[in-house]
Each structure stands twice: as C-alpha cells, then as structure tokens.
Coordinates of C-alpha atoms and ligand atoms in Angstrom, one line a residue:
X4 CA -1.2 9.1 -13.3
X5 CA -1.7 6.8 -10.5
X6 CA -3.6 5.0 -12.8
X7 CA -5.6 5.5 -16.0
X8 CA -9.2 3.5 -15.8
X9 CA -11.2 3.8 -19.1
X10 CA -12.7 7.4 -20.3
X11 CA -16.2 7.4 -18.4
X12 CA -19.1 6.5 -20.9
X13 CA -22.4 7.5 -20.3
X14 CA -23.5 4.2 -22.1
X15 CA -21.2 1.6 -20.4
X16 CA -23.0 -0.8 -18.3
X17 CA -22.7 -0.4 -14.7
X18 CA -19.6 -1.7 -12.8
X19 CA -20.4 -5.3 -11.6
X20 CA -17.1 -6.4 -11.5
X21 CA -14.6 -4.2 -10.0
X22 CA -10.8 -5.0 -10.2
X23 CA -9.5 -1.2 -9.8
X24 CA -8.2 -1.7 -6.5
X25 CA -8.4 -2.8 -3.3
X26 CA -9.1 0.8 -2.1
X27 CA -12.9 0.3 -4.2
X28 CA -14.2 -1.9 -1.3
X29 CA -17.3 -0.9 0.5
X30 CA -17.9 -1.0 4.2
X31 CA -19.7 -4.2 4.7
X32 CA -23.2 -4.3 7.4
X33 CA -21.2 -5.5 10.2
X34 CA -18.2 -3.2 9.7
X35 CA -21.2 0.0 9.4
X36 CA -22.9 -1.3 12.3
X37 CA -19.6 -1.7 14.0
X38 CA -19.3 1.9 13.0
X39 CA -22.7 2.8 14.1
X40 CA -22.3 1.4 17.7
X41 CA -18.7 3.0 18.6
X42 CA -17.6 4.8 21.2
X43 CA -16.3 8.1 20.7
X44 CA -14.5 10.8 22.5
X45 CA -12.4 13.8 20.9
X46 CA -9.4 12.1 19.5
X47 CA -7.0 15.5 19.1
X48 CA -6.7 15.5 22.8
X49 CA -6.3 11.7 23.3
X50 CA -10.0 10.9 25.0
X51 CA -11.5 8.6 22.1
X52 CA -11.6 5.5 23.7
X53 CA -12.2 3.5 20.2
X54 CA -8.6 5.3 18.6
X55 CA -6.7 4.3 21.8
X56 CA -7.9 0.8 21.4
X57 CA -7.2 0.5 18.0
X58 CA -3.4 2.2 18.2
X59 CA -2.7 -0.4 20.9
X60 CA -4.0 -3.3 18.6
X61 CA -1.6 -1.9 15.7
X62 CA 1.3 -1.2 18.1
X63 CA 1.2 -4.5 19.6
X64 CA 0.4 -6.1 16.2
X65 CA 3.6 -4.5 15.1
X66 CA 6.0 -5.0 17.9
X67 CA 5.9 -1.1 18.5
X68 CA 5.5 1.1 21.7
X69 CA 2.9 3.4 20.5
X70 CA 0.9 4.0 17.5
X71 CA -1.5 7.5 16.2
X72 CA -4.2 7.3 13.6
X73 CA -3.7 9.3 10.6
X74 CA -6.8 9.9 8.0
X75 CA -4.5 8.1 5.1
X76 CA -1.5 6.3 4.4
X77 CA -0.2 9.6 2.6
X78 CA 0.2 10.8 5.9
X79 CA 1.6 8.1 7.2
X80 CA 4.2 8.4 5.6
X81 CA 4.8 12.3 5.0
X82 CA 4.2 12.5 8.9
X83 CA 7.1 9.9 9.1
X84 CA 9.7 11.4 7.1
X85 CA 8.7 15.1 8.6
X86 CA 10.0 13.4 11.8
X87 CA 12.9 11.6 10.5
X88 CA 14.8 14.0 8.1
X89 CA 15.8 17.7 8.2
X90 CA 15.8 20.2 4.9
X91 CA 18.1 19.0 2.1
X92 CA 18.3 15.4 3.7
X93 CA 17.9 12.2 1.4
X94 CA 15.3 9.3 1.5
X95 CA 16.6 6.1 -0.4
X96 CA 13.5 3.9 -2.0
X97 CA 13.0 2.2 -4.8
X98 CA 12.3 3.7 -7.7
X99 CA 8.8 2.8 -8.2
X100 CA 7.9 3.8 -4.4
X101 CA 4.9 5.8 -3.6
X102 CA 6.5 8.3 -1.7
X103 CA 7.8 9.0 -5.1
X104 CA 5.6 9.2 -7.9
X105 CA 2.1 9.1 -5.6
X106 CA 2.1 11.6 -3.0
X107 CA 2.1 15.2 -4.8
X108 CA 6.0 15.7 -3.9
X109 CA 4.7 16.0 -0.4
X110 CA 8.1 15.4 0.9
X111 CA 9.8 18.1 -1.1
X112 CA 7.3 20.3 -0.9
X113 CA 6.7 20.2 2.8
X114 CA 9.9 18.6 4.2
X115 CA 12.7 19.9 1.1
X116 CA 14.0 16.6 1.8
X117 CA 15.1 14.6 -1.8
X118 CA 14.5 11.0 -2.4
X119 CA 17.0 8.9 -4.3
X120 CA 15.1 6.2 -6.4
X121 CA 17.0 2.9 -6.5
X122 CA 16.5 0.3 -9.1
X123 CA 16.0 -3.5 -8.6
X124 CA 13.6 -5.9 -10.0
X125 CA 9.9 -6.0 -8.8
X126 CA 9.7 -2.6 -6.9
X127 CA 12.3 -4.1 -4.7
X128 CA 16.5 -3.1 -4.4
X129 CA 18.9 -5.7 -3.0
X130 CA 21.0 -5.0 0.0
X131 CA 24.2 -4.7 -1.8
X132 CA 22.4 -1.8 -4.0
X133 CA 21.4 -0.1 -1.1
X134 CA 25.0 -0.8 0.1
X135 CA 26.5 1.0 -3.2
X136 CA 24.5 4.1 -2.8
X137 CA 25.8 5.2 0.6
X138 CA 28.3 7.8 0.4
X139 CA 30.6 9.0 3.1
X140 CA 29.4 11.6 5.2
X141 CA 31.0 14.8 3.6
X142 CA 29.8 18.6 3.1
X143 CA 29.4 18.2 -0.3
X144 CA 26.4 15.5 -0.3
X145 CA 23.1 15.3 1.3
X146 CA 22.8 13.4 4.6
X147 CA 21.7 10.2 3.8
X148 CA 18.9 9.8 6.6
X149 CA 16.2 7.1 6.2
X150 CA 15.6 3.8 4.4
X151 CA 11.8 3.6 3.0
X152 CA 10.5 -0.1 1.9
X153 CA 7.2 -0.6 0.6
X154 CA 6.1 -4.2 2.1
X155 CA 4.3 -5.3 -0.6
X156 CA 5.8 -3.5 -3.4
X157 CA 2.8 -1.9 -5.0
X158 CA 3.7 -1.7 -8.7
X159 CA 6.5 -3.9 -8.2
X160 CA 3.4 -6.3 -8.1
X161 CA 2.0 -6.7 -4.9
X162 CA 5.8 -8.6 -4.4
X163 CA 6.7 -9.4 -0.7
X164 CA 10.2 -8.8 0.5
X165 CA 11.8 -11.8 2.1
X166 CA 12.3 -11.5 5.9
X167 CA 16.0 -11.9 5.3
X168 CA 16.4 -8.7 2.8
X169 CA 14.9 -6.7 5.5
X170 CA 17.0 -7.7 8.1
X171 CA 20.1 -6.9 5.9
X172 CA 18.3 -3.4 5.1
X173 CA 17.9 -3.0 8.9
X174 CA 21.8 -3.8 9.6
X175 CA 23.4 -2.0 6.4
X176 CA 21.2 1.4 7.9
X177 CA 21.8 0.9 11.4
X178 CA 25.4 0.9 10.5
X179 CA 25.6 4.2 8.8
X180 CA 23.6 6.0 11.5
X181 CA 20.5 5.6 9.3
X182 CA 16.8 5.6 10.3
X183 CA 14.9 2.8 8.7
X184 CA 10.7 3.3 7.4
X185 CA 8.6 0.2 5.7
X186 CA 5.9 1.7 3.8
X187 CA 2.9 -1.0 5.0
X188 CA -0.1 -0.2 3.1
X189 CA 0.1 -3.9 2.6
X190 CA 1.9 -5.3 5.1
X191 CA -0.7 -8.1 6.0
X192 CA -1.1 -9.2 3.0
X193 CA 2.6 -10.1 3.4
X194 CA 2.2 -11.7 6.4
X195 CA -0.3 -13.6 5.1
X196 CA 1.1 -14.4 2.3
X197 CA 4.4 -15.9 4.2
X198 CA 3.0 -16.7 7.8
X199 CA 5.4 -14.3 9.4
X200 CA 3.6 -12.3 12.0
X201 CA 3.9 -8.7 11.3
X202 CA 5.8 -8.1 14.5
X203 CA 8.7 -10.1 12.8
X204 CA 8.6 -8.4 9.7
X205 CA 8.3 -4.9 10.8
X206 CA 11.3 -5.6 13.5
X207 CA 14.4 -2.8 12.9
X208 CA 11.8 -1.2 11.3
X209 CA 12.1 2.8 13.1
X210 CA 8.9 3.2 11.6
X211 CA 6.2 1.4 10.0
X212 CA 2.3 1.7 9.0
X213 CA -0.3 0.1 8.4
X214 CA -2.9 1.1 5.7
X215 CA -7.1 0.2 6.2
X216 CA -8.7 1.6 3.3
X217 CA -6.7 -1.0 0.9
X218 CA -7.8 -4.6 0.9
X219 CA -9.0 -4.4 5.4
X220 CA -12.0 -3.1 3.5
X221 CA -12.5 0.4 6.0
X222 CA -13.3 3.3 4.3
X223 CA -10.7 5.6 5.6
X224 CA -7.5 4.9 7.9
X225 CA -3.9 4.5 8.8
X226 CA -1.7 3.4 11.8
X227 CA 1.7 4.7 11.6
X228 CA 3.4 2.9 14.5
X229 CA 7.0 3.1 16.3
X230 CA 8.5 4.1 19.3
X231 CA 7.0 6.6 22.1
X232 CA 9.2 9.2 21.5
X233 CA 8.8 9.0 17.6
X234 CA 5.2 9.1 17.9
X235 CA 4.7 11.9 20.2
X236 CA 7.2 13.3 17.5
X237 CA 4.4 12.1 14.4
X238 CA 1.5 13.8 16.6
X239 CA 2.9 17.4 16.4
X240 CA 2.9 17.0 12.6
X241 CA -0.5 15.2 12.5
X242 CA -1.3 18.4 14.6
X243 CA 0.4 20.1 12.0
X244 CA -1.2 19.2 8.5
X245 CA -5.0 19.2 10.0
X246 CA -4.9 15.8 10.6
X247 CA -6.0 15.5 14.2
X248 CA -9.8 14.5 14.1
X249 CA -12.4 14.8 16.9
X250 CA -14.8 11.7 17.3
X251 CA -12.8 9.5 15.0
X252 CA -13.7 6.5 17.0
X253 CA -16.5 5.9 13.9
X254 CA -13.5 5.5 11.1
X255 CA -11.5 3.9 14.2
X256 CA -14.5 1.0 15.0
X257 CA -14.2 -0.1 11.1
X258 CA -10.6 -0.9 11.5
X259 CA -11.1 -2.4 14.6
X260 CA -13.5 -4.9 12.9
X261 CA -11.8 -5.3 9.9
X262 CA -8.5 -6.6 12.5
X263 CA -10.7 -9.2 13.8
X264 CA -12.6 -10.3 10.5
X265 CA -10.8 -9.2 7.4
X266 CA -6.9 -10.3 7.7
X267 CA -7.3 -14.1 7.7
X268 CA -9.7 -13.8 4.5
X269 CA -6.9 -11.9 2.7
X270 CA -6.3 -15.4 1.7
X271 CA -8.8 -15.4 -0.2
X272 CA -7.3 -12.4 -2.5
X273 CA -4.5 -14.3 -3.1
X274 CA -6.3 -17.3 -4.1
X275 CA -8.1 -15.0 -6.2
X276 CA -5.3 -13.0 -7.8
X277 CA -3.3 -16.4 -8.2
X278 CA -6.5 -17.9 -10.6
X279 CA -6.7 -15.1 -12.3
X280 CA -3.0 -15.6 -13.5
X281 CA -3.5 -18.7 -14.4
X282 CA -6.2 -18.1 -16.5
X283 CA -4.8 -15.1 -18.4
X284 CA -1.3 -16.8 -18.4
X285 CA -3.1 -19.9 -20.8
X286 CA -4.3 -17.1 -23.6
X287 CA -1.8 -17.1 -26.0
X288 CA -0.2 -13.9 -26.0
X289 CA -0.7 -12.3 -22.5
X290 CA 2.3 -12.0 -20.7
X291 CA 1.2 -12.2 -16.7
X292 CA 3.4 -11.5 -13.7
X293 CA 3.0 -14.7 -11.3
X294 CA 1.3 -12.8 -8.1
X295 CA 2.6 -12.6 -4.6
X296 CA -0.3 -11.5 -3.4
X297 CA -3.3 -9.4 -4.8
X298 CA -2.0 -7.7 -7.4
X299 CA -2.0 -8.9 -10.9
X300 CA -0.2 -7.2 -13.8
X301 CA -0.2 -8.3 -17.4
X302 CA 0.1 -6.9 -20.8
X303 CA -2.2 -8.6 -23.3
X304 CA 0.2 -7.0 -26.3
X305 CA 1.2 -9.8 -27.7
X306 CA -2.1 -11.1 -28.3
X307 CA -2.9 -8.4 -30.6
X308 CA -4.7 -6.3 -28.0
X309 CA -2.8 -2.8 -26.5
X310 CA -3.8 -2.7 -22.9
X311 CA -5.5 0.8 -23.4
X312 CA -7.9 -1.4 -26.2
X313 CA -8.3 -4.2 -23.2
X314 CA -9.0 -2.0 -20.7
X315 CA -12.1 -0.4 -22.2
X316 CA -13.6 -4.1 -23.9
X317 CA -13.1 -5.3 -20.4
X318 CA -15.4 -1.8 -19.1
X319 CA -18.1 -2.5 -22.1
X320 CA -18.4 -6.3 -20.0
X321 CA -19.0 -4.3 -16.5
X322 CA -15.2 -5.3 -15.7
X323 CA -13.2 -2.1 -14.2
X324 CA -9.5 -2.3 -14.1
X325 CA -7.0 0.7 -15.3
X326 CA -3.2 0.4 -16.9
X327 CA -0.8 1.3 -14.0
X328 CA 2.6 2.3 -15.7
X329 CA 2.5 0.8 -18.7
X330 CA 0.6 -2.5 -18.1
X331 CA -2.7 -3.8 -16.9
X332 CA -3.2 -4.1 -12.9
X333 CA -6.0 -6.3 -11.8
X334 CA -6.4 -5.9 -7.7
X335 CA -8.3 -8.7 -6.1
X336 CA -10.2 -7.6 -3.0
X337 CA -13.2 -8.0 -0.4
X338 CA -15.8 -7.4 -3.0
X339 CA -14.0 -10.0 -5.7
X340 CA -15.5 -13.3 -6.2
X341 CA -13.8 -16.5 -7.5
X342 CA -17.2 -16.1 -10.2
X343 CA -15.8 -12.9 -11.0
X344 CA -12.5 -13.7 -11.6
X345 CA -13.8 -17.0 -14.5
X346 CA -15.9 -14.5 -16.1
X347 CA -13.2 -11.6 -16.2
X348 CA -11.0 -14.7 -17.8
X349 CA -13.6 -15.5 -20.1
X350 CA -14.3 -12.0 -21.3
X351 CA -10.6 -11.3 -21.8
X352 CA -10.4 -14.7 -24.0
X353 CA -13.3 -13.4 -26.2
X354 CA -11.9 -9.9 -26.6
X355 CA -8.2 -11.7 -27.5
X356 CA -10.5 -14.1 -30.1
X357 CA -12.1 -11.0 -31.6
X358 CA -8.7 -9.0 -32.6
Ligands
LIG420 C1 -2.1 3.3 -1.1 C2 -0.7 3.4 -0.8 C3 -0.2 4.4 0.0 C4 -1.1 5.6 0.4 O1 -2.2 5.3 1.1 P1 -3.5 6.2 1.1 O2 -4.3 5.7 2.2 O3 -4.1 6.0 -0.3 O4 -3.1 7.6 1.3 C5 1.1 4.4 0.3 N1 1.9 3.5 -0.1 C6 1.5 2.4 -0.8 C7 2.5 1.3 -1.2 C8 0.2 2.3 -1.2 O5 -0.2 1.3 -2.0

C-alpha cells in the first residue's frame, strides 16, 4: 500500500489537522485566481502560451534545454524510462524507489524493462554499491541502461543526497555508457534544504523532474526536463499514454504561481517537520528519524503504543497521518501550522500516557 491511513469512521471528527502528505494541500485564493485568469491555448500542439512559459521556467530552473508538462509525476517518470531503455533493459534504484513499489509496475508492464533494487541506508545507495552492481556487458545479462535517484528520498525519509554522491553517480554511469534519471518529486525541498540551486544538483542528470502536486501546493502537475532531443523523444510517449492535454494552461498558471510564491516558504516545512521531531523524540519510547526535510517517520512501539493503535487515537483527535512501510510518516506541508504541529505533540503524549 502506498500507505495505510486509519479505516474511515463515520463518527470520527472531521480532519483539522492533516499530516498525510504533502499531496493533501489545497489550491490557495491567489493560486485559484491565478488559475482563473490564465491564458490558454491547446497544449497537444504546442499553442498554450501559459505551458510554454512554465516549461521554460522549469528548464531554466533546472539547467535543461527543454522541458513538457505531464499530468503526474507517474508519468514523469514512466515517460522517462520509455525513452531511455529498450525491452529486457535494467533500471538500477534503490530499493525503496517509487518507480518500484508505487507506480502499478508501469515500467514492466509498458516498457518490459526490469529494475534492480539496491540497498543502502535511508532510501539512498552509495557510489561504490552502485559501482558493485555493474556487470560487463555480455549476452547473458540485461543491458544495464539508466541510473534512477529520488532527490529527496521519499520513504528513505524525505533524506537529501549530498551534491557530491550525485556527481559520483553521474561519473560511475557516464563511464559505463549509462543514462542517468533523478526522480524530483522533491527536488526543491532539497535545494532548500542545502541552498544548492537546483541547476547544480540536477547537473549530469539525463533526465530530471519536477513534481507540483506535493508540497508547491498545485493540484495537479509535473515537469520532466532534459535535453531537446530527449524531450521531443518524452512528447511522443506523452502522446502516447493520453497525456497530452488541450487548455492546460489552468493546471499550468497554478505551478507558475506556486514557482514564484511557494518554494522559499518550503522552509517553513522543514522548520515544521524539524519541531515535530523534537517533540515526539522527548516522549519516552518513540523512536523518531531526525528530518531532512518534510518528512517525519517514527514508531511509537516502544512506548507501548503499535503505530496502527497511534494512528487511529491520533484520527479520533482530527489528526490524519497513515503508517508508510512499517512506521508512522508525518508530512509537513502548506496547510500545516507550527499550532498544529504542539497540539499533534501534545495528543501523541496523552495517547503514550494512556497505554
Ligand atoms: C509522489 C512521488 C512520485 C509520483 O508523483 P505523482 O504526481 O503522485 O504521480 C514519484 N516519485 C516520488 C519520490 C514521489 O514522492
């Protein structure tokens, strides 16, 4: 599951405090009127003046030529590796990478290409595993053809590779003929995070996305950005799986917005997320993952209290969260106050006194 929230209760309060994800937040009135007031053309044959804008924002915000809009960060990525590999070709990522356990087996299913997982602490592998998974080039094996990264790592937790991993990724690939792809979804809250501009991070990168519907607050959207001829590549299988749109410039105009007035504020997650640890990490008996970013996991266990149990005392309090492989994930986002975070602390120390 991608994640397992509490059974719905027709009696549970309504949700005032939502830690889910950062895929819950809701178009704020600027970002609808933005919406509202856009330009539109019919983007499927390149004439909507608000997508063009925004896939030069993201390509320049990237360091890439070019950049096309996709309706999700599924399709980011499934358009990505469609381009990149052939039948029977192998995708190495970590094992916890979304283009392994979250997209349906999209890239079996409509590329037959096979992913190897890779282990590593945190959602993340080290260079020299990467290094020991590379086999020679021989009839017997599956050409080894891209590199995927997820920048953050998502259930890793939210963790941000260091600039200097990715350059290593970048070289090790490069020097086996390999094409590289960093899964973005988060990418900014990286950048952020660290203060290295996006264009630095995503550099060496053949490929790489960004997504709008997570914590950039837009209600539907991704970039997938690269060079001209990979992207003219990417827009045949857009074409493809039904996912050229007509006047997208509406979803487009909520992206744009959220680029000038919802990266900086990511911030403001972290801060968040970081508090939120804290408090949790001073109940005896919760066991909290120090965040990177805007993902908190922890597994209240040890104080007595199985996650599942947490989960739906948290619900009763109008506090939505979910387990997410085996421990609790709390996502800090637009809609997530600095209030909300004392009284989620607060409820989980009353629920840990109960038991
Ligand atoms: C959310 C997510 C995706 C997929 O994005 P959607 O817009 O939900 O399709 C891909 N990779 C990672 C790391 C994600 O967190």
């Amino acid at each position: 599951m991608i994640y397992t929230p509490p059974p719905r209760d027709p009696n549970a309060p309504p949700v005032r405090i939502n830690l889910l994800s950062d895929t819950q937040t809701r178009p704020t009135a600027a970002m609808r009127d933005a919406m509202a007031r856009a330009e539109v053309g019919d983007e499927q044959i390149g004439d909507d003046p608000t997508v063009n804008l925004l896939c030069e924002r993201v390509a320049g915000l990237l360091g890439k030529q070019a950049a096309v809009f996709m309706p999700s960060g599924t399709m980011c990525n499934v358009a990505a590796t469609l381009v990149h590999c052939r039948p029977g070709d192998e995708i190495l990522a970590h094992e916890t990478a979304h283009i392994i356990s979250r997209e349906g087996g999209a890239h079996a299913a409509l590329g037959g290409f096979q992913i190897m997982p890779l282990k590593g602490d945190d959602g993340q592998f080290t260079p020299d595993t990467f290094r020991a998974a590379l086999h020679p080039r021989t009839r017997y094996q599956p050409p080894q053809t891209v590199v995927s990264v997820e920048q953050t790592a998502n259930i890793g937790g939210g963790t941000i590779w260091s600039k200097a991993a990715l350059d290593e990724i970048v070289a090790i690939a490069k020097a086996n003929g390999m094409a590289t792809h960093m899964d973005g979804a988060r990418l900014l809250n990286a950048t952020v995070a660290t203060g290295i501009p996006a264009a630095e991070m995503a550099a060496g990168w053949d490929s790489a996305w960004i997504d709008f519907s997570k914590g950039l607050g837009a209600p539907i959207g991704g970039v997938l950005a690269g060079s001209a001829d990979f992207i003219d590549e990417v827009w045949r299988w857009k074409q493809r799986l039904g996912g050229a749109m007509r006047q997208a410039g509406i979803a487009a105009a909520a992206c744009i917005h959220a680029l000038d007035h919802h990266v900086d504020r990511l911030a403001e997650d972290h801060a968040n997320a970081r508090a939120l640890a804290r408090g949790l990490a001073q109940i005896d008996g919760i066991a909290v993952q120090e965040p990177e970013t805007n993902l908190v996991f922890f597994k209240p266990d040890g104080a007595g209290v199985p996650g599942n149990k947490m989960v739906g005392e948290l619900r009763k309090h109008g506090v939505l969260l979910a387990m997410m492989d085996g421990r609790i994930r709390a996502c800090t986002h637009l809609d997530v106050t600095s209030a909300m975070i004392e009284e989620t602390i607060g409820h989980v120390r009353e629920i840990v006194r109960a038991a």
